[in-house]
Short mmCIF file of C-alpha atoms and ligand atoms in Angstrom, two decimals:
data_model
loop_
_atom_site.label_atom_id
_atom_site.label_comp_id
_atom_site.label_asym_id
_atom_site.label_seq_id
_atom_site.Cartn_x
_atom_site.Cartn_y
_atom_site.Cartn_z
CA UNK A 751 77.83 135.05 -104.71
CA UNK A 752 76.53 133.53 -101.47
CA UNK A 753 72.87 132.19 -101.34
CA UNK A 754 70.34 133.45 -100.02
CA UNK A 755 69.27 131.55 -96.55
CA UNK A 756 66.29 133.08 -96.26
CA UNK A 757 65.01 132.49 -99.98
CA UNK A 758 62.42 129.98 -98.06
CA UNK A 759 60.62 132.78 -97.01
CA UNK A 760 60.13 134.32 -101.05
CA UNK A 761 58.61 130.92 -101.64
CA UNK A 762 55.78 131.13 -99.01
CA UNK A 763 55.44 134.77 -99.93
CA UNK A 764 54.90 133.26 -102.99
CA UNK A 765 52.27 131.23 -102.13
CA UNK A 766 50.35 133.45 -100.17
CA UNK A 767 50.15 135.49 -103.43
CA UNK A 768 49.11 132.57 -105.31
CA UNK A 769 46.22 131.98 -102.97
CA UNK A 770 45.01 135.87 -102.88
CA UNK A 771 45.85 136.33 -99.41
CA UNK A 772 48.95 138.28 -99.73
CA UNK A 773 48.34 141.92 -98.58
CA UNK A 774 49.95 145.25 -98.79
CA UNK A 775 50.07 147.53 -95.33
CA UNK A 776 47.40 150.35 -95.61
CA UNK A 777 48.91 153.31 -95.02
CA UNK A 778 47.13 155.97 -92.81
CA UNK A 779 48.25 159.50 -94.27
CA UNK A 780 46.86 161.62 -91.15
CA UNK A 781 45.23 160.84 -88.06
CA UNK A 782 43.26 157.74 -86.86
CA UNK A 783 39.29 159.04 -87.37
CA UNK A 784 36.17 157.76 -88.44
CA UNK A 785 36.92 159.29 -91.59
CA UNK A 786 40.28 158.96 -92.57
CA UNK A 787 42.91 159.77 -95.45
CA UNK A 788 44.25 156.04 -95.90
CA UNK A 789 46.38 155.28 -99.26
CA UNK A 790 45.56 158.26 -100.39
CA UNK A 791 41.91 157.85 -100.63
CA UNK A 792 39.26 159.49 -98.07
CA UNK A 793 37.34 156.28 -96.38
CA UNK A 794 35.33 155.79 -93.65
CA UNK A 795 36.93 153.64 -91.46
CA UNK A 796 35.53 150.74 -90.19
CA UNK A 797 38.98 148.64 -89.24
CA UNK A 798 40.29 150.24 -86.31
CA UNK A 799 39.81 149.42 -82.48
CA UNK A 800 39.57 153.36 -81.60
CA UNK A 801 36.05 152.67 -80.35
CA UNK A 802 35.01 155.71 -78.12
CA UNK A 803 37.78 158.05 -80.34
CA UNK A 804 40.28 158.90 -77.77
CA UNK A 805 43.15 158.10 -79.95
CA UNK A 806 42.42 161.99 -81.04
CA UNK A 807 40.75 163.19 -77.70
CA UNK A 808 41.88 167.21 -76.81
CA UNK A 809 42.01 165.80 -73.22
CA UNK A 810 44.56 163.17 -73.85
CA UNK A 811 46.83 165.37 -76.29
CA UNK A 812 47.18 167.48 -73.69
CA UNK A 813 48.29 165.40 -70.88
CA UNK A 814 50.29 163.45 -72.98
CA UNK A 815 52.16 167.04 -74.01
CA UNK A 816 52.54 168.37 -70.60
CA UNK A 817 53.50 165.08 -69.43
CA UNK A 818 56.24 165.05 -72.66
CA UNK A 819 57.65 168.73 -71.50
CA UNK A 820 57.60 167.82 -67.54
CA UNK A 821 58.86 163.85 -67.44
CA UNK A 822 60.61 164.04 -71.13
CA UNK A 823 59.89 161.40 -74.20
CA UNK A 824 61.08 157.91 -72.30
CA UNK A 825 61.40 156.21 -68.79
CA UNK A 826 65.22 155.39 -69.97
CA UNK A 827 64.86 151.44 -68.25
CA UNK A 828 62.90 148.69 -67.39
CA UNK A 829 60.65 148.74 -64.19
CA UNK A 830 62.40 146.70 -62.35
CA UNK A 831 65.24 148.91 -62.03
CA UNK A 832 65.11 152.55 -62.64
CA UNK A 833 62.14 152.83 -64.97
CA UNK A 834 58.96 152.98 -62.41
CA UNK A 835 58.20 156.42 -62.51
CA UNK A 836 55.08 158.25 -60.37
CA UNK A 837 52.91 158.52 -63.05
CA UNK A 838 53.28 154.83 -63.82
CA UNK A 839 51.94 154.02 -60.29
CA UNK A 840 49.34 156.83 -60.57
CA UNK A 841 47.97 154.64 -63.54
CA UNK A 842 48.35 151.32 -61.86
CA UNK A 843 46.42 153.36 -58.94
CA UNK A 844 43.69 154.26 -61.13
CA UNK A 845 43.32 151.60 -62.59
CA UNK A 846 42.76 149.56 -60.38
CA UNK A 847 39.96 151.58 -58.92
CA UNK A 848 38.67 151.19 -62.19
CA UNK A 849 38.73 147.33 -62.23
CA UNK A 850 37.84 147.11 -57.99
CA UNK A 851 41.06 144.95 -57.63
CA UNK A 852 43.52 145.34 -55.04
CA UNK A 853 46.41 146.09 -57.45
CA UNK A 854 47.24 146.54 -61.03
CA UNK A 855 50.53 146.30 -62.84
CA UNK A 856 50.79 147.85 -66.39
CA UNK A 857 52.77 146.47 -69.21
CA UNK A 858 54.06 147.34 -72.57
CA UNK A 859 51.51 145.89 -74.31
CA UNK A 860 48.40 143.63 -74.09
CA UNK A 861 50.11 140.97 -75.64
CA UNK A 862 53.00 141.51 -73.09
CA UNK A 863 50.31 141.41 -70.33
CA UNK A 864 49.02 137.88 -71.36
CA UNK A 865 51.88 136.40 -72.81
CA UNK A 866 54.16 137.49 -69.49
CA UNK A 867 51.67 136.68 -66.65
CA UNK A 868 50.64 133.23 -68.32
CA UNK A 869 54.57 132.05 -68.57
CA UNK A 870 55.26 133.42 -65.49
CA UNK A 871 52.35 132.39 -63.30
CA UNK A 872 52.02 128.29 -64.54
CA UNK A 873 55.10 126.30 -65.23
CA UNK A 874 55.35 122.45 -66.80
CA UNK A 875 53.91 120.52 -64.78
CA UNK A 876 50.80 122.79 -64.98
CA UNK A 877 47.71 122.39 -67.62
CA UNK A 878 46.07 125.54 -69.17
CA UNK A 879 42.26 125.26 -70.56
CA UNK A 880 41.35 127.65 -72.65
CA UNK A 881 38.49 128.25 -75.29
CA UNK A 882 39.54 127.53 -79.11
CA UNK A 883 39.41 130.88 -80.15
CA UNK A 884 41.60 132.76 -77.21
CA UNK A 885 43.81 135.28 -78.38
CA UNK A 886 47.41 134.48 -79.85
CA UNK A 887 49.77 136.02 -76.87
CA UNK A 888 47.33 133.69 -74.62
CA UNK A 889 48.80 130.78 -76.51
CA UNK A 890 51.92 131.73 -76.68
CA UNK A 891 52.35 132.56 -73.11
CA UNK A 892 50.95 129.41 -72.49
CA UNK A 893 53.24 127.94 -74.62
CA UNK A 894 56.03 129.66 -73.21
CA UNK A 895 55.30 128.43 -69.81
CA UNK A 896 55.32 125.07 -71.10
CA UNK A 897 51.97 124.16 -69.47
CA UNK A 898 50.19 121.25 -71.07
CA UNK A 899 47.84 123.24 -73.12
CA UNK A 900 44.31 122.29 -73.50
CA UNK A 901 41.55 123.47 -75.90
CA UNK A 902 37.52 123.64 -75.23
CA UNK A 903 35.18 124.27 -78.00
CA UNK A 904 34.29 127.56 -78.61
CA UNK A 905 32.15 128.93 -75.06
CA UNK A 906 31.41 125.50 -74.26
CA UNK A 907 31.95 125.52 -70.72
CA UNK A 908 30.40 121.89 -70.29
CA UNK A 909 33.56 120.87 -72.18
CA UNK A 910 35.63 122.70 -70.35
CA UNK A 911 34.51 121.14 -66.99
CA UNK A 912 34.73 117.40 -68.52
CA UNK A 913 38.48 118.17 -69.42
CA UNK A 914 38.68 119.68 -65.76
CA UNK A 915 37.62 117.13 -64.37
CA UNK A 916 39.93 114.54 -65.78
CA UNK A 917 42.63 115.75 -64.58
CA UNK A 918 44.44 115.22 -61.14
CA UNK A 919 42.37 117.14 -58.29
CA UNK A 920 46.27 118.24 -57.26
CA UNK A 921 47.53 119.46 -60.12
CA UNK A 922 47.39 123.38 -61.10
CA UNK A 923 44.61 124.42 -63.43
CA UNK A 924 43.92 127.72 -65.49
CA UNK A 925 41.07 128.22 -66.70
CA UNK A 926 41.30 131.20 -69.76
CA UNK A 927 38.62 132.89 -71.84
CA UNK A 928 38.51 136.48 -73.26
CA UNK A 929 35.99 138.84 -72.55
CA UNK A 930 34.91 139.37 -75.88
CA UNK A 931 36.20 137.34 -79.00
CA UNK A 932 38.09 139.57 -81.25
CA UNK A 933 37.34 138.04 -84.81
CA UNK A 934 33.46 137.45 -84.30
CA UNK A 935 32.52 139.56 -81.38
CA UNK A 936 30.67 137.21 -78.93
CA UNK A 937 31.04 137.18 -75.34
CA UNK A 938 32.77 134.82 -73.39
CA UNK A 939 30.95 132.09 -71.13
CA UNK A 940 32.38 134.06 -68.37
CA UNK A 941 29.93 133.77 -65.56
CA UNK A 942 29.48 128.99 -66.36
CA UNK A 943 33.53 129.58 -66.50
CA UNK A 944 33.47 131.16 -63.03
CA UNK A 945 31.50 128.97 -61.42
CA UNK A 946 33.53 125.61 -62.87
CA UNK A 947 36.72 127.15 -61.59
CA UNK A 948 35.35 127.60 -58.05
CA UNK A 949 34.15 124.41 -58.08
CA UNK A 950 37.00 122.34 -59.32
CA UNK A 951 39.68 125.21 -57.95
CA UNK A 952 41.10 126.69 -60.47
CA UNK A 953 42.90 129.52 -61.66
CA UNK A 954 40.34 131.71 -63.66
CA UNK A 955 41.58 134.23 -65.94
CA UNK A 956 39.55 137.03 -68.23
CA UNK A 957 41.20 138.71 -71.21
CA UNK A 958 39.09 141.95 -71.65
CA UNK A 959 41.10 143.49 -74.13
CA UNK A 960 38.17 144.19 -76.26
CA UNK A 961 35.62 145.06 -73.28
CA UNK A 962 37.31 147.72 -71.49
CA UNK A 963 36.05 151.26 -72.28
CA UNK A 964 33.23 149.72 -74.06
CA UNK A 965 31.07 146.77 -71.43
CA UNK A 966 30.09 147.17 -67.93
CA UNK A 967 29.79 150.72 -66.16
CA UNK A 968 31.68 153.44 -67.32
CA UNK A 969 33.32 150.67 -69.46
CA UNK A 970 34.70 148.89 -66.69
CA UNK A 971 34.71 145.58 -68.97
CA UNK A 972 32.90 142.25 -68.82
CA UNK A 973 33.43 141.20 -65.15
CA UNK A 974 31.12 144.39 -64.33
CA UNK A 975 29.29 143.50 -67.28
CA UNK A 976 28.06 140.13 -66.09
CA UNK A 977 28.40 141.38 -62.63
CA UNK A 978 31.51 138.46 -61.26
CA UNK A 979 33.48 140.61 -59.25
CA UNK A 980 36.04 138.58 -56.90
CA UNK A 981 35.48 135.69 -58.72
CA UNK A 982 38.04 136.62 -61.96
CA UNK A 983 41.69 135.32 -60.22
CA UNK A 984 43.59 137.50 -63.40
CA UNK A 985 42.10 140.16 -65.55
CA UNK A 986 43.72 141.35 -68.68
CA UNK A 987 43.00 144.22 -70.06
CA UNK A 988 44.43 146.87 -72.99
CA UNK A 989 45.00 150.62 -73.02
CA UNK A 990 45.50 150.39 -76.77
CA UNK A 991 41.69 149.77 -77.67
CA UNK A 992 39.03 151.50 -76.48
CA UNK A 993 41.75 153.81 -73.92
CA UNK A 994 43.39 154.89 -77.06
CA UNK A 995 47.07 154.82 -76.36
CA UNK A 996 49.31 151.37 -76.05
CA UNK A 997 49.92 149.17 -73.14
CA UNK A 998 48.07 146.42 -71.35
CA UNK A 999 47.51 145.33 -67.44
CA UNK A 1000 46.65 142.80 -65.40
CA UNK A 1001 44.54 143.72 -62.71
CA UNK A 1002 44.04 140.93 -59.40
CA UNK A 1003 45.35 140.40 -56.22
CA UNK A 1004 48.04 142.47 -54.64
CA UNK A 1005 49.84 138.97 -54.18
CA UNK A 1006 49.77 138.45 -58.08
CA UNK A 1007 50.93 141.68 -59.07
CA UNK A 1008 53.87 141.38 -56.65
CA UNK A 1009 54.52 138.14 -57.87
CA UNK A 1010 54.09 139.30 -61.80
CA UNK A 1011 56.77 142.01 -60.51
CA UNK A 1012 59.46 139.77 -59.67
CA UNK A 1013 58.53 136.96 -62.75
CA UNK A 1014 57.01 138.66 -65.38
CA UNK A 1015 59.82 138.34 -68.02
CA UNK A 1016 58.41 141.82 -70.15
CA UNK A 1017 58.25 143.44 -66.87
CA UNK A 1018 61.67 142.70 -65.89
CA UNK A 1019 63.28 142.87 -69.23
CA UNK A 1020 61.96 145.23 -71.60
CA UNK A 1021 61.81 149.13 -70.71
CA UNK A 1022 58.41 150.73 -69.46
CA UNK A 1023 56.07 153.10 -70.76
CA UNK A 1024 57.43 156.34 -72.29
CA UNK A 1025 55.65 159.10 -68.91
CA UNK A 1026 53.55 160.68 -71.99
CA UNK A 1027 51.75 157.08 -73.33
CA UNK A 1028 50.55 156.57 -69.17
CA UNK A 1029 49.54 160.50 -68.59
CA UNK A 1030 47.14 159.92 -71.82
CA UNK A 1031 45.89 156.49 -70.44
CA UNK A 1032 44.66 158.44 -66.92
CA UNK A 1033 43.53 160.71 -68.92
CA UNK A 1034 41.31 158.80 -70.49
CA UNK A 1035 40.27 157.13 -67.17
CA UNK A 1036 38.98 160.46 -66.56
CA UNK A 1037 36.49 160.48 -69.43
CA UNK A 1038 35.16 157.44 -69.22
CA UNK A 1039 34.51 158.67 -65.81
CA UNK A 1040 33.22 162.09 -66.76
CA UNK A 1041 31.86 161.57 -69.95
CA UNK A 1042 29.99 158.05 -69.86
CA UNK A 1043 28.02 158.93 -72.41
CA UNK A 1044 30.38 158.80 -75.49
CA UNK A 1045 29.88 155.02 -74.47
CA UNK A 1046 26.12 155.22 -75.20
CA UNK A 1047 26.62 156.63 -78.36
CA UNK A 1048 29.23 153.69 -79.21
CA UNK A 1049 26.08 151.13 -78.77
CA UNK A 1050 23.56 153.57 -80.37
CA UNK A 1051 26.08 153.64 -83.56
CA UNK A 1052 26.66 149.50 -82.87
CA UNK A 1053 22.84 148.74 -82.71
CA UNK A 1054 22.48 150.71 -85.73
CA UNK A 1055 25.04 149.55 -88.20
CA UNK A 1056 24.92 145.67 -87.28
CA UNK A 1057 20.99 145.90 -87.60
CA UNK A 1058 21.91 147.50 -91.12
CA UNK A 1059 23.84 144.88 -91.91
CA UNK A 1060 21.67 141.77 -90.82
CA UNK A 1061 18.50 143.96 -92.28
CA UNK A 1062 20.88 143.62 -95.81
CA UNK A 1063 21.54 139.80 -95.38
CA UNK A 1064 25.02 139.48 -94.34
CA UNK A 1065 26.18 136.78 -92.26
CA UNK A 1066 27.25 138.76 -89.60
CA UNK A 1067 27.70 135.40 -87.35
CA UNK A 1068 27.00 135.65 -83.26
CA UNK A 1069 28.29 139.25 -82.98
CA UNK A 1070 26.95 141.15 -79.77
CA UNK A 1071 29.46 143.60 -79.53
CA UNK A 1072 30.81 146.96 -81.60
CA UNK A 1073 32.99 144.01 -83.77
CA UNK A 1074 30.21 142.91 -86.29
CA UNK A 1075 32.04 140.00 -88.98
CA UNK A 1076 30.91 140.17 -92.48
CA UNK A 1077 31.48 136.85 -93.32
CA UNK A 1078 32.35 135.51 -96.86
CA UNK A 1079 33.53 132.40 -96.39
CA UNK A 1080 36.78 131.54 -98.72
CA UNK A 1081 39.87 133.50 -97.91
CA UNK A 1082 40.26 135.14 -101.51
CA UNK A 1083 36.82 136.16 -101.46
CA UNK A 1084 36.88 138.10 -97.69
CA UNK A 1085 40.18 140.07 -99.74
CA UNK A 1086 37.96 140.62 -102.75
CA UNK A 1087 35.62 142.06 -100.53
CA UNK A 1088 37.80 144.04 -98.73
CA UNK A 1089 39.05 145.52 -101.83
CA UNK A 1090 35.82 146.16 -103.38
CA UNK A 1091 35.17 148.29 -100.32
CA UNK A 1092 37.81 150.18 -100.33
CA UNK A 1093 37.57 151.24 -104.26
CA UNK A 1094 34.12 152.04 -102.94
CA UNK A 1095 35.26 154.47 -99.96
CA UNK A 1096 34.98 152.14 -97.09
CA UNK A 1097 37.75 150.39 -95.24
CA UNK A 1098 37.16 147.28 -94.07
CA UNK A 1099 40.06 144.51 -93.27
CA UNK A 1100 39.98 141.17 -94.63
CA UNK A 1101 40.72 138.40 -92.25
CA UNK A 1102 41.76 134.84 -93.32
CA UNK A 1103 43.19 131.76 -92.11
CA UNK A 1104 45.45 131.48 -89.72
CA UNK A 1105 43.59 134.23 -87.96
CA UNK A 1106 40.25 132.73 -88.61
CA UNK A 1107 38.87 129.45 -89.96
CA UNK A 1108 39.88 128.71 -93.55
CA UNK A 1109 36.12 128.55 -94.31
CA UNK A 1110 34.89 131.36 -91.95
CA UNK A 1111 37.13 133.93 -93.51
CA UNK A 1112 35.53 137.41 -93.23
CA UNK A 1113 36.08 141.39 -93.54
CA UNK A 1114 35.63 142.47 -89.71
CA UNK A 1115 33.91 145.87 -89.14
CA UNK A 1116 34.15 148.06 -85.99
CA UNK A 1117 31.90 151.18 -85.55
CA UNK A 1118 33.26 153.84 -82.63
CA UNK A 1119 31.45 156.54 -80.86
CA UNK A 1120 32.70 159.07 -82.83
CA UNK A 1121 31.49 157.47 -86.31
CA UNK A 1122 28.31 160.02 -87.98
CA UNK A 1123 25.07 158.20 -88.65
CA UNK A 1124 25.83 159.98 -92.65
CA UNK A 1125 28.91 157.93 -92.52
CA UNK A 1126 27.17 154.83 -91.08
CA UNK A 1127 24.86 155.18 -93.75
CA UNK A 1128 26.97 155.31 -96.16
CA UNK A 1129 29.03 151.99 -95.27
CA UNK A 1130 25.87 150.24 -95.45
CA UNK A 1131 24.85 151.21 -99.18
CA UNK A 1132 28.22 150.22 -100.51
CA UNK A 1133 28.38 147.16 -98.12
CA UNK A 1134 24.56 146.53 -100.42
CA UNK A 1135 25.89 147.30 -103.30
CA UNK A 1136 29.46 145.48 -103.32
CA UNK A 1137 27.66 142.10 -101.59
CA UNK A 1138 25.15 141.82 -104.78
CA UNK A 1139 27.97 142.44 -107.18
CA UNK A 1140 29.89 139.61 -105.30
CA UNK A 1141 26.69 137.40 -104.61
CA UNK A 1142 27.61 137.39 -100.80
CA UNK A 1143 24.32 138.01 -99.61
CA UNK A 1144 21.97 135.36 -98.03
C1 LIG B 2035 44.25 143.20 -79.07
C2 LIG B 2035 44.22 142.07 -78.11
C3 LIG B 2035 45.29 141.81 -77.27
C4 LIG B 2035 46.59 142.57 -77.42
O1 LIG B 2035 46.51 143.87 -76.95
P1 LIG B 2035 47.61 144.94 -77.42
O2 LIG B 2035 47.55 145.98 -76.38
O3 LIG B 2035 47.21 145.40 -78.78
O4 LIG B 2035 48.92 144.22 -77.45
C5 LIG B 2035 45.17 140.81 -76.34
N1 LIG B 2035 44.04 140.08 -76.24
C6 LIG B 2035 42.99 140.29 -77.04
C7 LIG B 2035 41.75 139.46 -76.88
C8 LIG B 2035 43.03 141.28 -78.00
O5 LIG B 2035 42.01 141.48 -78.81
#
């Protein structure tokens, strides 16, 4: 019999095992909620990036239903050719409205948005900058672009602006941060960033994924936030986080998105949005717009919880955002954690290295709007009780 050429990959399966990091998929049995069915046990859920609930919003079912029995279940090809349908520009429209950009294009996914514009905008001859702890489909597209690829330390803009200013004044420089840092929840030095790339001329670039729908008015994202409109070249953002559905944009300069139309390599080769997935995104444009306050409540339940959790003696590390880390340090412990949670009634991922630091290694918790202070409460006494039996408070 013939061997197997992928029998490598048992062996670092193995390994991963060996080191307590290897993990099975939770399974969600019904739908994504606060309080959800997951593996068969009833947990309150404290892993999912739902945060003002619209993943289960009346208003979006509905459009997304009428939109499935008017336009049908898929857009049948890619944008470029015969899959731009009205209610994909009718989203673009909106938002960018929402973002106070001249244009918007919308793509499959955030990770399409980043990794797609990044290639596609900077080619080899090209440097990126970009803070240590930038999201994975900004270093791929970088490294897809094949852009010399340069790191900063972690929102030190000073840094960044020494490696700026080594370079050559002519050559092409983007300067990359997102909005807020997935794993620990911090902001990024957007507004020093900002002012370093107008001074030295670069290409400034914000990945909001995590800040739309839940910083800046009516969750208009971190540029509102810190108030740097004009001054953010690219914007990223998702419609799979806080907007509930799936998809990602980039939001800029009617130049850029034309551009991103004719180079963008996800935009030109991989089919759109299904007419139902953008008809729940507007949707959900219209809340934010309409119903501001489920974002209020979001930061009422986030003030609440993390003070819980600091008030308990958790590490929760430089978190000012709904993302508060809980973090454990070694990789098997974060799992052991995790699992001690769950067996307890709360879900709460484990996150180790690659994703984080091999000595930062953490379970990540993310309150939503739609979370009950009972359930909140709740969290926190077995998040007391599971950290003494572990010895993982301070
Ligand atoms: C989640 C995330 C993305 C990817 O967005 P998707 O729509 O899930 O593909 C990109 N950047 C950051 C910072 C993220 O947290």
């Amino acid at each position: 019999m013939r061997r197997d050429p992928l029998s490598f990959l048992a062996s670092d399966l193995d390994s991963l095992k060996a080191q307590g990091l290897y993990r099975h998929l939770r399974v969600l049995e019904g739908e994504q909620k606060p309080k959800a069915s997951v593996d068969h046990r009833q947990v309150v859920n404290l892993s999912s990036n739902n945060y003002l609930g619209l993943t289960t919003h009346p208003a979006l079912r509905e459009r997304a239903i009428e939109a499935v029995r008017q336009l049908g279940v898929g857009s049948g090809s890619v944008r470029s050719i015969a899959g731009t349908m009205a209610i994909h520009l009718e989203l673009e429209r909106r938002l960018a409205e929402f973002k106070k950009t001249e244009a918007v294009v919308v793509f499959q996914s955030g990770f399409a948005a980043n990794a797609g514009t990044v290639a596609a905008v900077l080619s080899k001859d090209d440097v990126v900058v970009s803070d240590e702890l930038n999201h994975a489909s900004i270093i791929d597209g970088a490294r897809l672009s094949r852009a010399t690829i340069k790191v900063f330390p972690h929102k030190d803009a000073d840094a960044a602006r020494r490696i700026l200013q080594e370079l050559p004044a002519g050559q092409r420089k983007l300067l990359i941060t997102d909005g807020v840092f997935s794993m620990d929840g911090d902001l990024g030095a957007v507004p020093a960033l900002c002012a370093i790339a107008e001074e030295l001329g670069c290409i400034m670039m914000v990945d909001d994924a995590h800040a739309s729908g839940v910083f800046g008015r009516n969750g208009r994202g971190t540029i509102d936030h810190f108030d740097v409109h004009g001054r953010v070249d690219v914007q990223v953002g998702t419609l799979s986080k806080a907007i509930g559905a799936l998809g990602g944009y980039v939001a800029g300069s009617r130049t850029l998105i034309e551009f991103l139309h004719h180079r963008a390599r996800p935009f030109l080769f991989s089919t759109s949005h299904p007419p139902a997935v953008a008809a729940a995104c507007i949707a959900a444009l219209d809340v934010l717009e309409r119903e501001p306050e489920i974002i209020d409540r979001l930061w009422e339940n986030t003030r609440f919880f993390k003070s819980g959790l600091r008030a308990l003696g958790f590490n929760t590390g430089p978190s000012e955002s709904p993302i508060t880390p809980v973090i454990a340090g070694d990789g098997a412990l974060a799992m052991k954690l995790s699992d001690r949670l769950f067996q307890e009634g709360v879900f709460a991922q484990g996150i180790a290295f690659p994703t984080v630091a091999r000595d930062k290694a953490r379970v990540r918790t993310i309150v939503t709007a739609t979370h009950t202070r009972d359930e909140l409460q709740f969290a926190l006494d077995v998040f007391a009780k599971v950290g003494g039996e572990l010895g993982i408070l301070l």
